[in-house]
Coordinates of C-alpha atoms and ligand atoms in Angstrom, one line a residue:
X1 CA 62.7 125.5 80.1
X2 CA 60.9 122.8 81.7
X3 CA 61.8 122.1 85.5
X4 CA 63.1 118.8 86.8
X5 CA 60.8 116.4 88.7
X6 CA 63.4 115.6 91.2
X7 CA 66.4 116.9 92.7
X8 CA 69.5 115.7 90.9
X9 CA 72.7 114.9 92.3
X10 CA 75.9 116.7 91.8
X11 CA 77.9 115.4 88.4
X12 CA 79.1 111.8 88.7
X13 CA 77.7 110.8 92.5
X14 CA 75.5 108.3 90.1
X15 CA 78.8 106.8 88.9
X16 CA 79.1 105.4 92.2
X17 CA 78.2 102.0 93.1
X18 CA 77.0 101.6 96.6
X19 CA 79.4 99.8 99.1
X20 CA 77.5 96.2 99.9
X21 CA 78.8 95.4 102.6
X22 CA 78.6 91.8 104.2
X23 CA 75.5 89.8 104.8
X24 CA 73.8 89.8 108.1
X25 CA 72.3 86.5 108.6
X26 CA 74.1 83.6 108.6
X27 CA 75.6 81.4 111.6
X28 CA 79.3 81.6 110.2
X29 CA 80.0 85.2 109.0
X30 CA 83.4 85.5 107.7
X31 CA 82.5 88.0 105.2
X32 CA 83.5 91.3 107.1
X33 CA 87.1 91.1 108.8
X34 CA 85.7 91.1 112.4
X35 CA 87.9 90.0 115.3
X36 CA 87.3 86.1 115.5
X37 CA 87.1 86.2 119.4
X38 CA 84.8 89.2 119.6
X39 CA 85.2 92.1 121.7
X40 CA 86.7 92.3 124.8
X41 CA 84.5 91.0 127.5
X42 CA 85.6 95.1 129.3
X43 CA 84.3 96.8 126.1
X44 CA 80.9 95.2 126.7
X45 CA 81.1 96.2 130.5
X46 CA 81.9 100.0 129.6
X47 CA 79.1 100.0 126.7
X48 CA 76.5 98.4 129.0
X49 CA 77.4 101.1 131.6
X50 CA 76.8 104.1 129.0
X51 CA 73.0 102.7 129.0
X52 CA 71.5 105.1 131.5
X53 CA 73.8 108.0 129.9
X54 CA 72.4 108.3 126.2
X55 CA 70.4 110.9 126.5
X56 CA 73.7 112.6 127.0
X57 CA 75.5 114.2 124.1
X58 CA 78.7 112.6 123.8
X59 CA 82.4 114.6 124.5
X60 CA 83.1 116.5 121.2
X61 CA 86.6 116.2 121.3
X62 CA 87.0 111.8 122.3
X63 CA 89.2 113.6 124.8
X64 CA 89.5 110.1 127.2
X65 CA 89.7 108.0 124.0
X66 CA 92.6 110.4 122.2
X67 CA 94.6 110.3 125.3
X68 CA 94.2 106.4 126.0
X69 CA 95.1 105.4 122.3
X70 CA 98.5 108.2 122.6
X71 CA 99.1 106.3 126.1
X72 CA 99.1 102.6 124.3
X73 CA 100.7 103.0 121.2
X74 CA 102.9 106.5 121.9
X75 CA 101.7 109.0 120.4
X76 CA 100.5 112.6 120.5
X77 CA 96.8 112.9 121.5
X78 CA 96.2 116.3 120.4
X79 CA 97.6 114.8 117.0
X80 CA 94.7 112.1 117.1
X81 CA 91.6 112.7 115.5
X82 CA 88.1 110.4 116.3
X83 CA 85.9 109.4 113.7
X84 CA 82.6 107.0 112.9
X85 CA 84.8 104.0 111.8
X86 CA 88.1 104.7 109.8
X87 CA 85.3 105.1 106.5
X88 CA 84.3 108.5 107.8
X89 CA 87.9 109.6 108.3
X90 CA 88.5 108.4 105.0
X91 CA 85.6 110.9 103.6
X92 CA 86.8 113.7 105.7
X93 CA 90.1 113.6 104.2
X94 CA 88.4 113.5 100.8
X95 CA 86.3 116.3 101.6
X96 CA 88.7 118.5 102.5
X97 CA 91.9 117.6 100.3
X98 CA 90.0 116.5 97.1
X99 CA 87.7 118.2 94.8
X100 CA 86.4 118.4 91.4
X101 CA 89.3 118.3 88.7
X102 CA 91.9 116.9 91.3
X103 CA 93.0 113.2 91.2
X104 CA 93.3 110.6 93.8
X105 CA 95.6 107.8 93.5
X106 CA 95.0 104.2 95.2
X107 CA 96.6 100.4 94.2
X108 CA 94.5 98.1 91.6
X109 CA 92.7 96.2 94.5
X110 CA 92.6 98.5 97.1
X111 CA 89.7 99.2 99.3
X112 CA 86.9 100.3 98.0
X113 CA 86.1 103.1 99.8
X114 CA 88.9 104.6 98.1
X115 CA 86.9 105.5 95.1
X116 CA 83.7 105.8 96.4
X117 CA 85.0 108.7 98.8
X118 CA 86.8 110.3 95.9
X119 CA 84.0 110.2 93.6
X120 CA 81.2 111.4 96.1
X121 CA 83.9 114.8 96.8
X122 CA 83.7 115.0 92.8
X123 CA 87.4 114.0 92.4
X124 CA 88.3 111.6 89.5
X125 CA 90.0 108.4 91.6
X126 CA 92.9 106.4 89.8
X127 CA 93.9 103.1 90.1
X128 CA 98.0 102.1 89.7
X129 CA 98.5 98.7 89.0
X130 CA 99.8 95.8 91.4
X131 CA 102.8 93.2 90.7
X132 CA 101.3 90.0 92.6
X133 CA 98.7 91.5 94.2
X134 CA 101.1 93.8 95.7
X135 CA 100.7 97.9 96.0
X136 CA 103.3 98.6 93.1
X137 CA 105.6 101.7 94.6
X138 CA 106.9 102.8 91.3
X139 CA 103.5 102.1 89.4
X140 CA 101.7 104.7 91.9
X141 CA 104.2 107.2 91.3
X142 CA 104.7 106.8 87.7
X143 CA 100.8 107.9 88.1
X144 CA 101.1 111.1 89.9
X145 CA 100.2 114.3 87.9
X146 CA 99.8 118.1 89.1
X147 CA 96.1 117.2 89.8
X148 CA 97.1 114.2 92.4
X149 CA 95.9 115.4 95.7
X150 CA 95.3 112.6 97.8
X151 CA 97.0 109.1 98.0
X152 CA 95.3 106.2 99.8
X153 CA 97.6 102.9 100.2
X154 CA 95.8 100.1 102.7
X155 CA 98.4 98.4 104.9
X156 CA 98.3 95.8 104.7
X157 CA 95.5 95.9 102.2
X158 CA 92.1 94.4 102.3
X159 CA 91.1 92.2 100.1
X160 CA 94.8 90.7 99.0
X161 CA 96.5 90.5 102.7
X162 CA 99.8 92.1 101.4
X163 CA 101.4 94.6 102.5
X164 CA 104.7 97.4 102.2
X165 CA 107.4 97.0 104.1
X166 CA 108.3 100.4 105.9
X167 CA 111.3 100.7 103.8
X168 CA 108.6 100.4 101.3
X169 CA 106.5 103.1 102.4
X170 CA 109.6 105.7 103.2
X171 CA 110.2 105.2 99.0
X172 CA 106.9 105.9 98.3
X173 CA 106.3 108.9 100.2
X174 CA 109.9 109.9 99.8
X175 CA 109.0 110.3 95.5
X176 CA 105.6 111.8 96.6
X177 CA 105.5 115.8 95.9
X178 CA 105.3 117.7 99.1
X179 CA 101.7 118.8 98.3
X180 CA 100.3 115.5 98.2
X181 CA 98.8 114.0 101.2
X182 CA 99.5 110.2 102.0
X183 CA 96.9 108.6 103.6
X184 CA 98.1 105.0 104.9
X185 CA 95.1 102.8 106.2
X186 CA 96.6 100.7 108.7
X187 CA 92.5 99.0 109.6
X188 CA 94.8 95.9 110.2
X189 CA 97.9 96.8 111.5
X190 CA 97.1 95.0 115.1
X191 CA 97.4 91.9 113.4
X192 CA 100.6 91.9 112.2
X193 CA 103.9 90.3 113.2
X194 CA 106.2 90.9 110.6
X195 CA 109.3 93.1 112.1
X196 CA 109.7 95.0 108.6
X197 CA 106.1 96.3 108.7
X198 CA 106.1 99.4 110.2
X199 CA 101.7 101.0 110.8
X200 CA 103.2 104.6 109.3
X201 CA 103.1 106.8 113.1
X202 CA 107.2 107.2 112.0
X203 CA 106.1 109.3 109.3
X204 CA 103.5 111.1 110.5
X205 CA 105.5 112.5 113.4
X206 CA 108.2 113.0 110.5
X207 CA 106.2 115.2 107.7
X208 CA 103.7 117.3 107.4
X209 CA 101.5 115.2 104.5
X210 CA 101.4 112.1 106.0
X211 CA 98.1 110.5 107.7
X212 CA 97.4 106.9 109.4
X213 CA 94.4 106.2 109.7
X214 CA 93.3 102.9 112.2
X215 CA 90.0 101.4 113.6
X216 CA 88.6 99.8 116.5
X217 CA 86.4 97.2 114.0
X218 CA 88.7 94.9 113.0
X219 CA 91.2 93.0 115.9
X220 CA 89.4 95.3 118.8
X221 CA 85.8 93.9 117.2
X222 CA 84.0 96.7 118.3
X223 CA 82.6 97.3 113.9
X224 CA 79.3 98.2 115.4
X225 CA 80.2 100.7 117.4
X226 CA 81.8 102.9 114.3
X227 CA 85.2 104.1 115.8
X228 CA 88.0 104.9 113.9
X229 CA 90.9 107.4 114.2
X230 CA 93.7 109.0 112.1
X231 CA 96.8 110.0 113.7
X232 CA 98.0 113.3 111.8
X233 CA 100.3 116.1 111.5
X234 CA 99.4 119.2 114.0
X235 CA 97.8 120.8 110.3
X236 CA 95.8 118.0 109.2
X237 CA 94.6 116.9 112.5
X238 CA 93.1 120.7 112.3
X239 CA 92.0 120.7 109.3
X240 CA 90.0 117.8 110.3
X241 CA 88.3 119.1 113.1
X242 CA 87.5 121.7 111.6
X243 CA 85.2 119.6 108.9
X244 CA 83.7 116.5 110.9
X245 CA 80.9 116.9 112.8
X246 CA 80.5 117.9 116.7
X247 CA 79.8 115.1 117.9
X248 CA 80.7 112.3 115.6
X249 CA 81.7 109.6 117.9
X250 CA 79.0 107.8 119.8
X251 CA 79.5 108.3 124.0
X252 CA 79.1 104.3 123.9
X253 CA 81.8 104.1 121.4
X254 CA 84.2 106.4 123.3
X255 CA 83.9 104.2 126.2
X256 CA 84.0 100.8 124.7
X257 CA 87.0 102.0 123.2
X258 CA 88.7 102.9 126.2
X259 CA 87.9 100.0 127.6
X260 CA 89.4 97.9 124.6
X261 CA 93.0 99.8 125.2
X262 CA 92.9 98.6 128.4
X263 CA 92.5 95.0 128.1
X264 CA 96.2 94.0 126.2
X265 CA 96.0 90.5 127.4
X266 CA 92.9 89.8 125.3
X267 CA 94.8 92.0 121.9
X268 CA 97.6 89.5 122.7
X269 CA 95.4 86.7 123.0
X270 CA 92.9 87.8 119.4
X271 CA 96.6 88.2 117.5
X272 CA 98.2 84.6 118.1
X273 CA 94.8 83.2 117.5
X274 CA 94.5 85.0 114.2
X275 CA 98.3 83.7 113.5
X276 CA 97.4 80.1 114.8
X277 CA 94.5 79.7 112.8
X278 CA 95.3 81.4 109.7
X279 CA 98.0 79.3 109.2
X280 CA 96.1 76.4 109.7
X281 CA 93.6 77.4 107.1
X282 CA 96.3 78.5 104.6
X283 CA 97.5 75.5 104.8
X284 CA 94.7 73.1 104.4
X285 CA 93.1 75.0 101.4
X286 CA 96.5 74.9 99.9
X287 CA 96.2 70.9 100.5
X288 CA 92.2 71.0 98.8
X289 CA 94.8 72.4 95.4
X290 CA 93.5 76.1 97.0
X291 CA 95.7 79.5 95.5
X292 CA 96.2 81.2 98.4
X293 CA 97.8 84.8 98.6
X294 CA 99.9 85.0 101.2
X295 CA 98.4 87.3 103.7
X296 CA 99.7 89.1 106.6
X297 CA 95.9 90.6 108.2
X298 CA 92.5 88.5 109.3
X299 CA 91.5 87.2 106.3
X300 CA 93.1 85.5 102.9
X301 CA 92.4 85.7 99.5
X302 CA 91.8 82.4 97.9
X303 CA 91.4 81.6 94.8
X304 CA 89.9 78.9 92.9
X305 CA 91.3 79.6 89.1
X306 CA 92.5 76.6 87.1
X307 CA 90.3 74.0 89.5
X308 CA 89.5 71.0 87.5
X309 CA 86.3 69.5 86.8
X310 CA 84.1 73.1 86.8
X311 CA 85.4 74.1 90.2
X312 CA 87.4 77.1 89.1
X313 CA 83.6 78.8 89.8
X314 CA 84.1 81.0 93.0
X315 CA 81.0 82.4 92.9
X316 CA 79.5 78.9 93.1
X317 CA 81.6 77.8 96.1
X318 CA 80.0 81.4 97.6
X319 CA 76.6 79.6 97.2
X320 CA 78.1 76.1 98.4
X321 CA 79.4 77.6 101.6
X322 CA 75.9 80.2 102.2
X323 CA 74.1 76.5 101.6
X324 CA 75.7 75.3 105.1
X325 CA 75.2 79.3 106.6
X326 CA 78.9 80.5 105.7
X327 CA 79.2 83.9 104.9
X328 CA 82.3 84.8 103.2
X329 CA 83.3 87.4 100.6
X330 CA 82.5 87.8 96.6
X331 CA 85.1 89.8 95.2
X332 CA 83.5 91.2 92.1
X333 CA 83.5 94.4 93.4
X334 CA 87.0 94.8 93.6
X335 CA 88.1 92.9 90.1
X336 CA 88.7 89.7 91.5
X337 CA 86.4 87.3 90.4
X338 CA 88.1 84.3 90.5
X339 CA 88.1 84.9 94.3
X340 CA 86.4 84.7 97.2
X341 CA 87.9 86.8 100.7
X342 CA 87.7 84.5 104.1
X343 CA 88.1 86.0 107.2
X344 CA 89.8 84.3 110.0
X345 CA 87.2 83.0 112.7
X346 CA 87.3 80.6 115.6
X347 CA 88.6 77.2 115.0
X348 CA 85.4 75.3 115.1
X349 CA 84.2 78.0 112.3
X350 CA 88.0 77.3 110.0
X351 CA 87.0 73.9 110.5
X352 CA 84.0 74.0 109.5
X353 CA 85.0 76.3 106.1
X354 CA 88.0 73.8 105.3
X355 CA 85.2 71.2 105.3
X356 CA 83.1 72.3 103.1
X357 CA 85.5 73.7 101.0
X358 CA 86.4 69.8 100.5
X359 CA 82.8 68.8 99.9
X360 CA 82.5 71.7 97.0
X361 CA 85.8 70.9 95.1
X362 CA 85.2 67.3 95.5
X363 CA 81.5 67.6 94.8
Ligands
PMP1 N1 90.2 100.4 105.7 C1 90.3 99.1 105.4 C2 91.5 98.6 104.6 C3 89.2 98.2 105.6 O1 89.3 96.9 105.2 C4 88.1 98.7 106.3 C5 86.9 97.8 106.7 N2 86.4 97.0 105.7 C6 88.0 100.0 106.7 C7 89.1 100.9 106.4 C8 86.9 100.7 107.4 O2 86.7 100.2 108.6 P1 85.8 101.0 109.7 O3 85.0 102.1 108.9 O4 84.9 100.0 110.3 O5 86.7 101.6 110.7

């Protein structure tokens, strides 16, 4: 038998498509979901005091960090597990609940690490169809089998910007077999205003197979910093533990996170911005003729099917926009190619997007 020239992967880690994530350069980036006011000027302060620290290895456990986020948003910190960005907790969970032969369920248009974690665990991931856009309840259930482990709903989910209501939620995990974990990304859940959206911390502290799972990248703008957490039940948040690494979270990103909990004025201040300004947008490229979904988070899904005169391209209106150095998101990736994702910036930067928006469709 002839040996191999190279090492080869496990089975089907070459099915996986890398995640591309947005473009660096560029003076308008609305590609990514990132807080439209940037961080909180006290994050910067505690990561420019970590400086003379790095040599330091960082506190295993994000002890300060746990207890700050159970302090703001009531919860138990030993329940609270730190992470790399919400992505790595999203793997973690993989790797420990999922393996090869076993299924893992997601929504048509969820996000796409969804898959990509499965796959890279050896898992087989499957998508459930959406109604409008919209995580289906009943379609995700009608697709659970014996082999269903995990089962990863975004809410509100990137890239459509709808969401489940909690009663919503309570249905779905209510029909879920007692052996399957729900995982219920809540990236977003800062941003929301809505009184029957509930982030999923009611069911975690209600049943052992639930997980939230939040991050620091999106309204606390701190994405370069990689902090995430999960809040779990006592057995998960173990399990956990017991398979990330030592040290996972970055001393700078402990302490910029602190920092972040403790500014609420400038939260307050990112969220009515995000509802100022993302109303103004929707409304506008509804006026250009725009198909907006409704969305609930930092960004919108627009699309440009059935414009007249060639314009229905989205992926030319991608290149318009890049042409005057604004970033914003393909959606190939995720099925939706008639799309293009726009994240909520400042106003000079929606302004700037509405306008040339105008010059492409008019163009
Ligand atoms: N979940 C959702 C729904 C997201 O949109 C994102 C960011 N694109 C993440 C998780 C991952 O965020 P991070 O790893 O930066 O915490």
């Amino acid at each position: 038998m002839s040996s191999p020239t190279a090492p080869v992967p496990r089975p089907g880690i070459l099915d996986i498509a890398p995640y591309i994530g947005g473009e660096a350069a560029g003076s308008i980036r609305l590609a990514s979901n990132e807080g439209a006011l940037g961080p909180s000027p006290k994050a910067m302060e505690a990561y420019a005091r970590l400086a003379g620290q790095i040599h330091r290895y960082p506190d295993g456990g994000s002890t300060e960090l746990r207890h700050a986020l159970a302090r703001r948003f009531g919860l138990d910190a030993e329940r609270i597990v730190c992470g790399a960005g919400s992505d790595e907790l999203i793997g973690l969970l993989c790797r420990a609940y999922a393996g090869p032969g076993d299924e893992v369920l997601y929504s048509a248009h969820g996000f796409l690490m969804y898959p990509i974690a499965a796959k890279s665990v050896g898992a087989t991931p499957v998508a459930a169809p959406e109604t409008n856009l919209t995580t289906d309840v009943d379609a995700l259930l009608a697709r659970v089998t014996p082999r269903t482990k995990i089962v990863f709903v975004a809410n509100p989910n990137n890239p459509t910007g709808s969401f489940l209501t909690t009663e919503e939620m309570a249905r779905l995990h209510a029909g879920l077999p007692a052996n399957v974990l729900l995982v219920i990304d809540a990236a977003y859940a800062e941003y929301v205003t809505r009184n029957d959206y509930g982030a999923g911390a009611e069911l975690v502290d209600r049943f052992p197979n639930v997980v939230m799972t939040r991050t620091f990248s999106k309204i606390f703008a701190l994405g370069s910093m990689r902090l995430g957490w999960a809040y779990c039940p006592a057995g998960v948040a173990d399990i956990l533990n017991r398979v990330r690494g030592p040290f996972n979270v970055s001393g700078a990103a402990q302490a910029a996170g602190v920092a972040a909990l403790e500014d609420p004025e400038f939260l307050d201040r990112s969220r009515a911005h995000n509802e100022e300004w993302r109303g103004w947008f929707v409304e506008k490229a509804q006026a250009l003729g725009l198909t907006v979904h409704p969305s609930i988070a930092n960004f919108v899904l627009v699309s440009f099917k059935g414009q007249p005169g060639g314009k229905d391209d989205a992926e030319a209106a991608r290149q318009f926009l890049k042409g005057r150095g604004i970033l914003v998101r393909q959606m190939n990736a995720y099925g939706l190619p008639d799309c293009l994702r726009i994240t909520i910036g400042t106003g000079e930067e929606m302004t700037a997007v509405v306008d040339a928006l105008d010059a492409f469709l008019k163009g």
